[in-house]
mmCIF file of C-alpha atoms and ligand atoms in Angstrom:
data_model
loop_
_atom_site.group_PDB
_atom_site.id
_atom_site.type_symbol
_atom_site.label_atom_id
_atom_site.label_comp_id
_atom_site.label_asym_id
_atom_site.label_seq_id
_atom_site.Cartn_x
_atom_site.Cartn_y
_atom_site.Cartn_z
ATOM 1 C CA GLN R 474 32.040 186.641 -211.891
ATOM 2 C CA THR R 475 28.714 185.488 -213.290
ATOM 3 C CA SER R 476 28.370 182.770 -215.883
ATOM 4 C CA ASP R 477 27.548 185.484 -218.449
ATOM 5 C CA ASP R 478 30.806 187.365 -217.647
ATOM 6 C CA ARG R 479 32.770 184.193 -218.185
ATOM 7 C CA ALA R 480 30.863 183.309 -221.368
ATOM 8 C CA ALA R 481 31.700 186.749 -222.806
ATOM 9 C CA LYS R 482 35.403 185.827 -222.642
ATOM 10 C CA ILE R 483 34.925 182.703 -224.734
ATOM 11 C CA PRO R 484 35.215 183.217 -228.495
ATOM 12 C CA ARG R 485 32.684 181.604 -230.797
ATOM 13 C CA TYR R 486 34.830 178.701 -231.959
ATOM 14 C CA VAL R 487 34.331 177.298 -235.426
ATOM 15 C CA ARG R 488 36.004 174.010 -236.314
ATOM 16 C CA VAL R 489 36.535 173.689 -240.034
ATOM 17 C CA ASN R 490 35.209 170.307 -241.145
ATOM 18 C CA THR R 491 38.216 169.240 -243.202
ATOM 19 C CA SER R 492 36.187 166.346 -244.620
ATOM 20 C CA MET R 493 34.421 168.990 -246.743
ATOM 21 C CA TRP R 494 36.854 171.884 -247.323
ATOM 22 C CA SER R 495 40.202 173.217 -246.175
ATOM 23 C CA THR R 496 40.968 175.855 -243.566
ATOM 24 C CA GLU R 497 42.511 178.023 -246.300
ATOM 25 C CA ASP R 498 39.217 177.924 -248.206
ATOM 26 C CA ALA R 499 37.284 178.708 -245.047
ATOM 27 C CA ILE R 500 39.473 181.729 -244.261
ATOM 28 C CA LEU R 501 38.994 182.997 -247.814
ATOM 29 C CA PHE R 502 35.229 182.463 -247.554
ATOM 30 C CA TYR R 503 34.916 184.449 -244.296
ATOM 31 C CA THR R 504 37.280 187.174 -245.470
ATOM 32 C CA LYS R 505 35.106 187.646 -248.590
ATOM 33 C CA ARG R 506 32.112 188.035 -246.274
ATOM 34 C CA GLY R 507 33.772 190.971 -244.517
ATOM 35 C CA PHE R 508 35.552 189.224 -241.644
ATOM 36 C CA GLN R 509 39.101 190.249 -240.848
ATOM 37 C CA LEU R 510 41.957 188.165 -239.466
ATOM 38 C CA GLN R 511 42.609 190.456 -236.538
ATOM 39 C CA GLY R 512 41.539 188.320 -233.552
ATOM 40 C CA PRO R 513 38.085 187.527 -232.153
ATOM 41 C CA PHE R 514 37.829 190.508 -229.811
ATOM 42 C CA ALA R 515 39.178 193.265 -232.109
ATOM 43 C CA SER R 516 35.701 193.935 -233.530
ATOM 44 C CA SER R 517 32.461 192.073 -234.224
ATOM 45 C CA LYS R 518 33.971 191.070 -237.586
ATOM 46 C CA GLY R 519 37.355 189.972 -236.240
ATOM 47 C CA PHE R 520 38.504 186.366 -236.187
ATOM 48 C CA GLY R 521 41.680 184.408 -235.472
ATOM 49 C CA ILE R 522 43.393 181.063 -236.014
ATOM 50 C CA ASP R 523 43.692 179.014 -232.833
ATOM 51 C CA GLU R 524 47.220 178.372 -231.608
ATOM 52 C CA HIS R 525 46.625 174.903 -230.110
ATOM 53 C CA ILE R 526 44.133 173.118 -232.359
ATOM 54 C CA PRO R 527 44.629 172.872 -236.117
ATOM 55 C CA ASP R 528 41.658 173.905 -238.276
ATOM 56 C CA LEU R 529 39.981 175.830 -235.458
ATOM 57 C CA LEU R 530 38.939 179.458 -235.934
ATOM 58 C CA ALA R 531 37.856 181.874 -233.199
ATOM 59 C CA PHE R 532 35.220 184.556 -233.834
ATOM 60 C CA ASN R 533 33.523 187.164 -231.668
ATOM 61 C CA PRO R 534 31.343 185.552 -228.938
ATOM 62 C CA ALA R 535 28.318 187.609 -230.056
ATOM 63 C CA LEU R 536 28.154 185.668 -233.351
ATOM 64 C CA GLN R 537 25.811 182.696 -233.639
ATOM 65 C CA PHE R 538 26.515 181.191 -237.101
ATOM 66 C CA ARG R 539 23.258 179.162 -236.943
ATOM 67 C CA ASP R 540 22.007 180.761 -240.181
ATOM 68 C CA ASP R 541 25.357 180.822 -241.929
ATOM 69 C CA PRO R 542 25.516 178.646 -245.074
ATOM 70 C CA SER R 543 28.828 177.145 -243.892
ATOM 71 C CA TYR R 544 27.061 175.846 -240.764
ATOM 72 C CA LYS R 545 23.886 174.741 -242.514
ATOM 73 C CA THR R 546 25.846 172.609 -244.972
ATOM 74 C CA GLY R 547 28.051 170.898 -242.370
ATOM 75 C CA LYS R 548 31.245 172.635 -243.468
ATOM 76 C CA ILE R 549 31.834 173.987 -239.976
ATOM 77 C CA ILE R 550 31.164 172.517 -236.551
ATOM 78 C CA LEU R 551 30.353 174.874 -233.675
ATOM 79 C CA GLN R 552 32.495 173.301 -231.004
ATOM 80 C CA ASP R 553 34.224 174.836 -227.996
ATOM 81 C CA LYS R 554 38.014 174.815 -228.197
ATOM 82 C CA ALA R 555 38.434 172.619 -225.112
ATOM 83 C CA SER R 556 36.023 170.059 -226.530
ATOM 84 C CA CYS R 557 38.351 169.759 -229.555
ATOM 85 C CA PHE R 558 41.190 168.651 -227.254
ATOM 86 C CA SER R 559 39.831 165.106 -226.845
ATOM 87 C CA ALA R 560 40.049 163.937 -230.476
ATOM 88 C CA PHE R 561 43.241 165.929 -231.051
ATOM 89 C CA VAL R 562 44.973 164.240 -228.085
ATOM 90 C CA LEU R 563 43.688 160.797 -229.123
ATOM 91 C CA SER R 564 45.280 161.483 -232.505
ATOM 92 C CA PRO R 565 43.828 158.479 -234.367
ATOM 93 C CA PRO R 566 45.647 156.942 -237.350
ATOM 94 C CA CYS R 567 45.253 159.132 -240.446
ATOM 95 C CA ASP R 568 44.570 157.890 -243.990
ATOM 96 C CA ASP R 569 44.903 154.268 -242.832
ATOM 97 C CA SER R 570 42.254 152.028 -244.340
ATOM 98 C CA ASN R 571 42.952 149.374 -241.665
ATOM 99 C CA ALA R 572 42.457 151.760 -238.737
ATOM 100 C CA VAL R 573 39.790 150.847 -236.155
ATOM 101 C CA VAL R 574 38.742 153.495 -233.638
ATOM 102 C CA ILE R 575 35.876 153.680 -231.121
ATOM 103 C CA ASP R 576 33.968 156.718 -229.889
ATOM 104 C CA ALA R 577 32.234 155.086 -226.910
ATOM 105 C CA THR R 578 29.796 157.898 -226.021
ATOM 106 C CA ALA R 579 29.170 159.750 -229.230
ATOM 107 C CA ALA R 580 26.016 161.941 -229.384
ATOM 108 C CA PRO R 581 25.537 164.631 -230.514
ATOM 109 C CA GLY R 582 28.690 163.775 -232.477
ATOM 110 C CA ASN R 583 31.011 166.779 -232.376
ATOM 111 C CA LYS R 584 33.989 164.685 -231.355
ATOM 112 C CA THR R 585 32.943 161.850 -233.675
ATOM 113 C CA SER R 586 33.042 164.143 -236.702
ATOM 114 C CA HIS R 587 36.363 165.543 -235.484
ATOM 115 C CA LEU R 588 37.827 162.017 -235.195
ATOM 116 C CA SER R 589 36.457 161.132 -238.623
ATOM 117 C CA ALA R 590 38.125 164.203 -240.166
ATOM 118 C CA LEU R 591 41.426 163.464 -238.374
ATOM 119 C CA MET R 592 41.299 159.913 -239.777
ATOM 120 C CA GLY R 593 40.995 161.423 -243.265
ATOM 121 C CA ASN R 594 37.588 159.680 -243.426
ATOM 122 C CA LYS R 595 39.468 156.354 -243.796
ATOM 123 C CA GLY R 596 39.362 153.123 -241.792
ATOM 124 C CA LYS R 597 36.479 152.447 -239.421
ATOM 125 C CA LEU R 598 35.125 154.581 -236.614
ATOM 126 C CA TYR R 599 32.478 152.895 -234.445
ATOM 127 C CA ALA R 600 30.336 155.479 -232.646
ATOM 128 C CA PHE R 601 28.285 154.096 -229.737
ATOM 129 C CA GLU R 602 25.351 155.948 -228.256
ATOM 130 C CA ARG R 603 22.940 154.315 -225.828
ATOM 131 C CA ASP R 604 20.130 156.896 -225.847
ATOM 132 C CA LYS R 605 17.671 156.462 -228.747
ATOM 133 C CA ARG R 606 16.750 160.116 -229.150
ATOM 134 C CA ARG R 607 20.352 161.294 -228.979
ATOM 135 C CA PHE R 608 21.275 158.488 -231.397
ATOM 136 C CA SER R 609 18.994 160.054 -234.070
ATOM 137 C CA THR R 610 20.674 163.429 -233.498
ATOM 138 C CA LEU R 611 24.036 161.704 -233.910
ATOM 139 C CA LYS R 612 22.995 160.055 -237.201
ATOM 140 C CA MET R 613 21.776 163.400 -238.557
ATOM 141 C CA MET R 614 24.967 165.174 -237.546
ATOM 142 C CA LEU R 615 27.184 162.474 -239.113
ATOM 143 C CA ALA R 616 25.286 162.655 -242.406
ATOM 144 C CA LYS R 617 25.455 166.458 -242.430
ATOM 145 C CA ALA R 618 29.216 166.409 -241.742
ATOM 146 C CA ALA R 619 29.887 163.831 -244.503
ATOM 147 C CA CYS R 620 31.448 161.279 -242.152
ATOM 148 C CA ARG R 621 31.849 158.316 -244.468
ATOM 149 C CA ASN R 622 34.002 156.090 -242.238
ATOM 150 C CA VAL R 623 31.629 156.071 -239.240
ATOM 151 C CA GLU R 624 29.293 153.250 -238.251
ATOM 152 C CA ALA R 625 26.913 154.542 -235.585
ATOM 153 C CA VAL R 626 25.663 151.889 -233.150
ATOM 154 C CA ASN R 627 22.678 152.451 -230.823
ATOM 155 C CA ALA R 628 24.083 150.457 -227.885
ATOM 156 C CA ASP R 629 25.426 150.749 -224.381
ATOM 157 C CA PHE R 630 29.225 150.636 -224.602
ATOM 158 C CA LEU R 631 29.351 148.666 -221.340
ATOM 159 C CA THR R 632 27.491 145.777 -223.014
ATOM 160 C CA ILE R 633 29.933 145.562 -225.937
ATOM 161 C CA ASP R 634 32.136 142.466 -225.759
ATOM 162 C CA PRO R 635 35.775 143.640 -226.041
ATOM 163 C CA PHE R 636 36.517 140.420 -227.969
ATOM 164 C CA HIS R 637 33.733 140.993 -230.531
ATOM 165 C CA PRO R 638 35.343 140.277 -233.936
ATOM 166 C CA LYS R 639 34.577 143.826 -235.236
ATOM 167 C CA TYR R 640 35.262 145.966 -232.209
ATOM 168 C CA SER R 641 38.175 144.001 -230.735
ATOM 169 C CA LEU R 642 40.487 145.433 -233.386
ATOM 170 C CA ALA R 643 40.143 148.985 -232.029
ATOM 171 C CA THR R 644 43.485 150.578 -231.190
ATOM 172 C CA HIS R 645 42.153 153.981 -230.059
ATOM 173 C CA ILE R 646 39.121 154.697 -227.835
ATOM 174 C CA LEU R 647 37.559 158.050 -227.019
ATOM 175 C CA LEU R 648 35.556 158.214 -223.788
ATOM 176 C CA ASP R 649 33.630 161.415 -223.259
ATOM 177 C CA PRO R 650 30.904 160.066 -220.981
ATOM 178 C CA SER R 651 27.996 161.771 -219.275
ATOM 179 C CA CYS R 652 29.234 164.135 -216.593
ATOM 180 C CA SER R 653 27.875 166.915 -214.390
ATOM 181 C CA GLY R 654 28.526 169.521 -217.126
ATOM 182 C CA SER R 655 29.725 171.848 -214.372
ATOM 183 C CA GLY R 656 32.372 173.432 -216.641
ATOM 184 C CA ILE R 657 29.912 174.722 -219.221
ATOM 185 C CA VAL R 658 29.297 178.455 -219.009
ATOM 186 C CA ASN R 659 28.387 178.950 -222.658
ATOM 187 C CA ARG R 660 25.605 176.509 -223.326
ATOM 188 C CA LEU R 661 25.211 177.054 -227.054
ATOM 189 C CA ASP R 662 26.934 173.851 -228.098
ATOM 190 C CA TYR R 663 26.042 171.625 -225.170
ATOM 191 C CA LEU R 664 22.991 169.396 -225.437
ATOM 192 C CA LEU R 665 21.509 168.513 -222.042
ATOM 193 C CA GLU R 666 20.650 164.873 -221.574
ATOM 194 C CA ASP R 667 17.161 163.771 -220.478
ATOM 195 C CA GLY R 668 16.670 164.509 -216.784
ATOM 196 C CA GLU R 669 19.976 166.350 -216.596
ATOM 197 C CA SER R 670 20.044 169.487 -214.485
ATOM 198 C CA LEU R 671 22.834 171.732 -213.382
ATOM 199 C CA VAL R 672 22.050 171.271 -209.698
ATOM 200 C CA LEU R 673 24.857 169.256 -208.179
ATOM 201 C CA GLU R 674 24.711 167.067 -205.149
ATOM 202 C CA GLU R 675 27.551 165.024 -203.786
ATOM 203 C CA ASP R 676 25.564 161.857 -204.260
ATOM 204 C CA ARG R 677 25.012 162.599 -207.945
ATOM 205 C CA LEU R 678 28.704 163.358 -208.473
ATOM 206 C CA ASN R 679 29.712 160.101 -206.802
ATOM 207 C CA LYS R 680 27.292 158.125 -208.985
ATOM 208 C CA LEU R 681 28.650 159.789 -212.109
ATOM 209 C CA ALA R 682 32.235 159.078 -211.009
ATOM 210 C CA ALA R 683 31.467 155.393 -210.418
ATOM 211 C CA PHE R 684 29.964 155.135 -213.919
ATOM 212 C CA GLN R 685 32.890 157.035 -215.504
ATOM 213 C CA LEU R 686 35.398 154.686 -213.842
ATOM 214 C CA MET R 687 33.452 151.656 -215.095
ATOM 215 C CA MET R 688 33.640 153.035 -218.649
ATOM 216 C CA ILE R 689 37.438 153.475 -218.469
ATOM 217 C CA LYS R 690 37.933 150.004 -217.022
ATOM 218 C CA HIS R 691 35.765 148.515 -219.782
ATOM 219 C CA ALA R 692 37.751 150.335 -222.483
ATOM 220 C CA MET R 693 40.978 148.913 -221.027
ATOM 221 C CA LYS R 694 39.711 145.362 -221.724
ATOM 222 C CA PHE R 695 39.806 145.754 -225.528
ATOM 223 C CA PRO R 696 42.688 143.510 -226.575
ATOM 224 C CA HIS R 697 44.328 145.764 -229.175
ATOM 225 C CA VAL R 698 43.699 149.157 -227.611
ATOM 226 C CA GLN R 699 46.841 151.244 -227.231
ATOM 227 C CA LYS R 700 45.416 154.634 -226.365
ATOM 228 C CA ILE R 701 42.342 155.808 -224.430
ATOM 229 C CA VAL R 702 41.358 159.441 -224.014
ATOM 230 C CA TYR R 703 38.971 160.208 -221.156
ATOM 231 C CA SER R 704 37.481 163.704 -221.023
ATOM 232 C CA THR R 705 34.720 165.561 -219.193
ATOM 233 C CA CYS R 706 33.227 169.037 -219.241
ATOM 234 C CA SER R 707 33.277 169.006 -215.446
ATOM 235 C CA ILE R 708 35.419 171.079 -213.119
ATOM 236 C CA HIS R 709 35.027 168.642 -210.207
ATOM 237 C CA ALA R 710 38.014 166.554 -209.117
ATOM 238 C CA THR R 711 35.509 163.793 -208.217
ATOM 239 C CA GLU R 712 34.867 163.232 -211.949
ATOM 240 C CA ASN R 713 38.393 164.021 -213.065
ATOM 241 C CA GLU R 714 41.575 163.413 -211.027
ATOM 242 C CA HIS R 715 39.816 161.019 -208.613
ATOM 243 C CA VAL R 716 38.475 158.886 -211.470
ATOM 244 C CA ILE R 717 41.935 158.803 -213.080
ATOM 245 C CA SER R 718 43.674 157.751 -209.828
ATOM 246 C CA HIS R 719 41.184 154.947 -209.316
ATOM 247 C CA ALA R 720 41.540 153.845 -212.949
ATOM 248 C CA LEU R 721 45.356 153.765 -212.661
ATOM 249 C CA GLN R 722 45.131 151.612 -209.546
ATOM 250 C CA SER R 723 42.551 149.222 -211.026
ATOM 251 C CA ASP R 724 43.199 145.566 -211.909
ATOM 252 C CA GLU R 725 42.267 146.422 -215.513
ATOM 253 C CA ALA R 726 45.075 149.012 -215.778
ATOM 254 C CA LYS R 727 47.549 146.623 -214.169
ATOM 255 C CA ASN R 728 46.580 143.631 -216.320
ATOM 256 C CA SER R 729 46.639 145.684 -219.527
ATOM 257 C CA HIS R 730 49.709 147.777 -218.547
ATOM 258 C CA PHE R 731 48.047 151.185 -218.853
ATOM 259 C CA LYS R 732 49.674 154.344 -217.550
ATOM 260 C CA LEU R 733 49.134 158.035 -218.248
ATOM 261 C CA ALA R 734 50.768 159.390 -221.396
ATOM 262 C CA PRO R 735 53.594 161.835 -220.632
ATOM 263 C CA ARG R 736 52.891 165.574 -220.728
ATOM 264 C CA ASN R 737 54.745 165.786 -224.039
ATOM 265 C CA ASP R 738 51.953 163.799 -225.727
ATOM 266 C CA VAL R 739 49.096 165.734 -224.115
ATOM 267 C CA LEU R 740 49.060 169.371 -225.278
ATOM 268 C CA PRO R 741 52.485 170.147 -223.736
ATOM 269 C CA THR R 742 52.200 173.904 -224.305
ATOM 270 C CA TRP R 743 48.881 174.177 -222.432
ATOM 271 C CA SER R 744 49.833 175.492 -218.994
ATOM 272 C CA ARG R 745 46.853 174.538 -216.826
ATOM 273 C CA ARG R 746 47.425 170.930 -215.739
ATOM 274 C CA GLY R 747 45.718 168.436 -213.395
ATOM 275 C CA GLN R 748 45.414 169.139 -209.678
ATOM 276 C CA ALA R 749 48.265 167.199 -208.021
ATOM 277 C CA GLU R 750 46.685 167.351 -204.548
ATOM 278 C CA GLU R 751 43.662 165.460 -205.911
ATOM 279 C CA MET R 752 45.639 162.557 -207.374
ATOM 280 C CA LYS R 753 45.392 160.303 -204.276
ATOM 281 C CA GLY R 754 48.702 158.452 -204.275
ATOM 282 C CA THR R 755 49.380 158.593 -208.003
ATOM 283 C CA SER R 756 51.655 161.398 -209.032
ATOM 284 C CA ASN R 757 51.160 162.315 -212.655
ATOM 285 C CA ALA R 758 48.961 165.412 -212.545
ATOM 286 C CA ASP R 759 51.251 167.008 -215.110
ATOM 287 C CA SER R 760 49.989 164.513 -217.705
ATOM 288 C CA LEU R 761 46.452 165.876 -217.297
ATOM 289 C CA VAL R 762 44.915 168.965 -218.901
ATOM 290 C CA ARG R 763 42.377 171.243 -217.256
ATOM 291 C CA CYS R 764 40.573 174.271 -218.652
ATOM 292 C CA SER R 765 39.100 176.853 -216.352
ATOM 293 C CA PRO R 766 35.774 178.308 -217.578
ATOM 294 C CA GLY R 767 36.200 181.768 -219.109
ATOM 295 C CA GLU R 768 39.721 182.240 -217.729
ATOM 296 C CA ASP R 769 41.281 180.090 -220.461
ATOM 297 C CA GLY R 770 38.998 181.363 -223.229
ATOM 298 C CA THR R 771 37.118 178.047 -223.116
ATOM 299 C CA ASN R 772 34.473 176.253 -221.114
ATOM 300 C CA GLY R 773 35.664 174.179 -218.154
ATOM 301 C CA PHE R 774 37.109 170.894 -219.365
ATOM 302 C CA PHE R 775 39.358 167.985 -218.388
ATOM 303 C CA VAL R 776 41.421 165.681 -220.622
ATOM 304 C CA SER R 777 43.494 162.607 -219.816
ATOM 305 C CA CYS R 778 45.219 160.056 -222.008
ATOM 306 C CA PHE R 779 46.078 156.468 -221.055
ATOM 307 C CA ILE R 780 48.611 154.534 -223.106
ATOM 308 C CA ARG R 781 49.537 150.874 -222.978
ATOM 309 C CA GLU R 782 53.164 150.415 -221.928
ATOM 310 C CA HIS R 783 53.878 147.222 -223.823
ATOM 311 C CA HIS R 784 52.400 147.062 -227.286
ATOM 312 C CA SER R 785 51.021 143.640 -226.516
ATOM 313 C CA VAL R 786 47.647 142.149 -227.387
ATOM 314 C CA LEU R 787 45.523 140.880 -224.502
ATOM 315 C CA PRO R 788 44.732 137.157 -224.587
ATOM 316 C CA GLN R 789 41.060 136.158 -224.635
ATOM 317 C CA PRO R 790 40.029 135.051 -221.084
HETATM 318 N N1 SAM T 1656 31.274 163.314 -227.306
HETATM 319 C C1 SAM T 1656 29.996 163.986 -227.530
HETATM 320 C C2 SAM T 1656 30.260 165.226 -228.393
HETATM 321 O O1 SAM T 1656 31.339 165.809 -228.295
HETATM 322 O O2 SAM T 1656 29.386 165.582 -229.176
HETATM 323 C C3 SAM T 1656 29.322 164.334 -226.233
HETATM 324 C C4 SAM T 1656 29.072 163.115 -225.370
HETATM 325 S S1 SAM T 1656 27.977 163.398 -224.015
HETATM 326 C C5 SAM T 1656 28.985 164.160 -222.860
HETATM 327 C C6 SAM T 1656 27.823 161.763 -223.406
HETATM 328 C C7 SAM T 1656 26.953 160.848 -224.266
HETATM 329 O O3 SAM T 1656 27.194 159.503 -223.884
HETATM 330 C C8 SAM T 1656 25.467 161.069 -224.088
HETATM 331 O O4 SAM T 1656 24.874 161.219 -225.343
HETATM 332 C C9 SAM T 1656 24.962 159.791 -223.410
HETATM 333 O O5 SAM T 1656 23.655 159.421 -223.803
HETATM 334 C C10 SAM T 1656 25.978 158.788 -223.903
HETATM 335 N N2 SAM T 1656 26.198 157.624 -223.016
HETATM 336 C C11 SAM T 1656 26.213 157.606 -221.673
HETATM 337 N N3 SAM T 1656 26.494 156.371 -221.229
HETATM 338 C C12 SAM T 1656 26.680 155.588 -222.314
HETATM 339 C C13 SAM T 1656 27.000 154.217 -222.483
HETATM 340 N N4 SAM T 1656 27.177 153.421 -221.449
HETATM 341 N N5 SAM T 1656 27.144 153.755 -223.746
HETATM 342 C C14 SAM T 1656 26.945 154.566 -224.810
HETATM 343 N N6 SAM T 1656 26.621 155.880 -224.701
HETATM 344 C C15 SAM T 1656 26.493 156.383 -223.465
#
């Protein structure tokens, strides 16, 4: 199968930005414009309600939505279904004005705006982005999506002191770091980073994996963090299961008592799970979620969720 064949099996997903309107209003809006709730592949005007992710609609893949008023005004986010898994699994506190959440690698901001909406636009969401150009895209996207609880920070997450008075209070961290992008077959909503290409070499994968592991270990040092979601749009075990096994065996995971969340907390009804044979001595592949490009009606994706066993606070070293 070519990339185009696989892309044709992926609906055009539209996440309703619940910071601006409700899914009921969105359905009414599209129905009035001639769309029919009969599934994304029934006709070019068919659409459906996703069964796994709340507030996600699926339209025919041929549709673009770039000129649609709902897109231009920030009321919808064009985001692949699998990419919505990360914020949904992190499940940040909702309507809690004391909540503190971190999106460690935020631009262009699809998952940031999703987290902000899930938080009911309350509390504080710190969105880090190290690249200057991508940081401006992030700021634009956050303004367009009416994310009022987000403070965007143009900084490298690895340089952030976990005991910094502002950031140390974070209880939930989303890590969606740079990856090979090897799962993406429908490139509409994926913004390539500077110098990024789709040519993969083992050396490049290993470098990415080393960086991804460093990011997880850094997130585990935040004293109040209880939950960390790590996701990639890669299909390579090197960036997925291997990184998770190393993270689980790290001193940081041991000192902070992190383990993988049970399957029940990580999209339990999604059948494609982690690859057990790639888990290298750790045995919880069932806690991990994989999406196979095209086959699952999504791009290729990987999601994992670490939780802290004892709800303790780490002492300052
Ligand atoms: N979560 C984003 C979304 O859904 O829109 C996509 C994130 S993209 C895969 C990874 C981003 O992390 C890139 O914009 C990259 O510049 C940024 N990044 C990479 N390393 C970083 C670091 N150490 N600190 C902060 N941002 C970083």
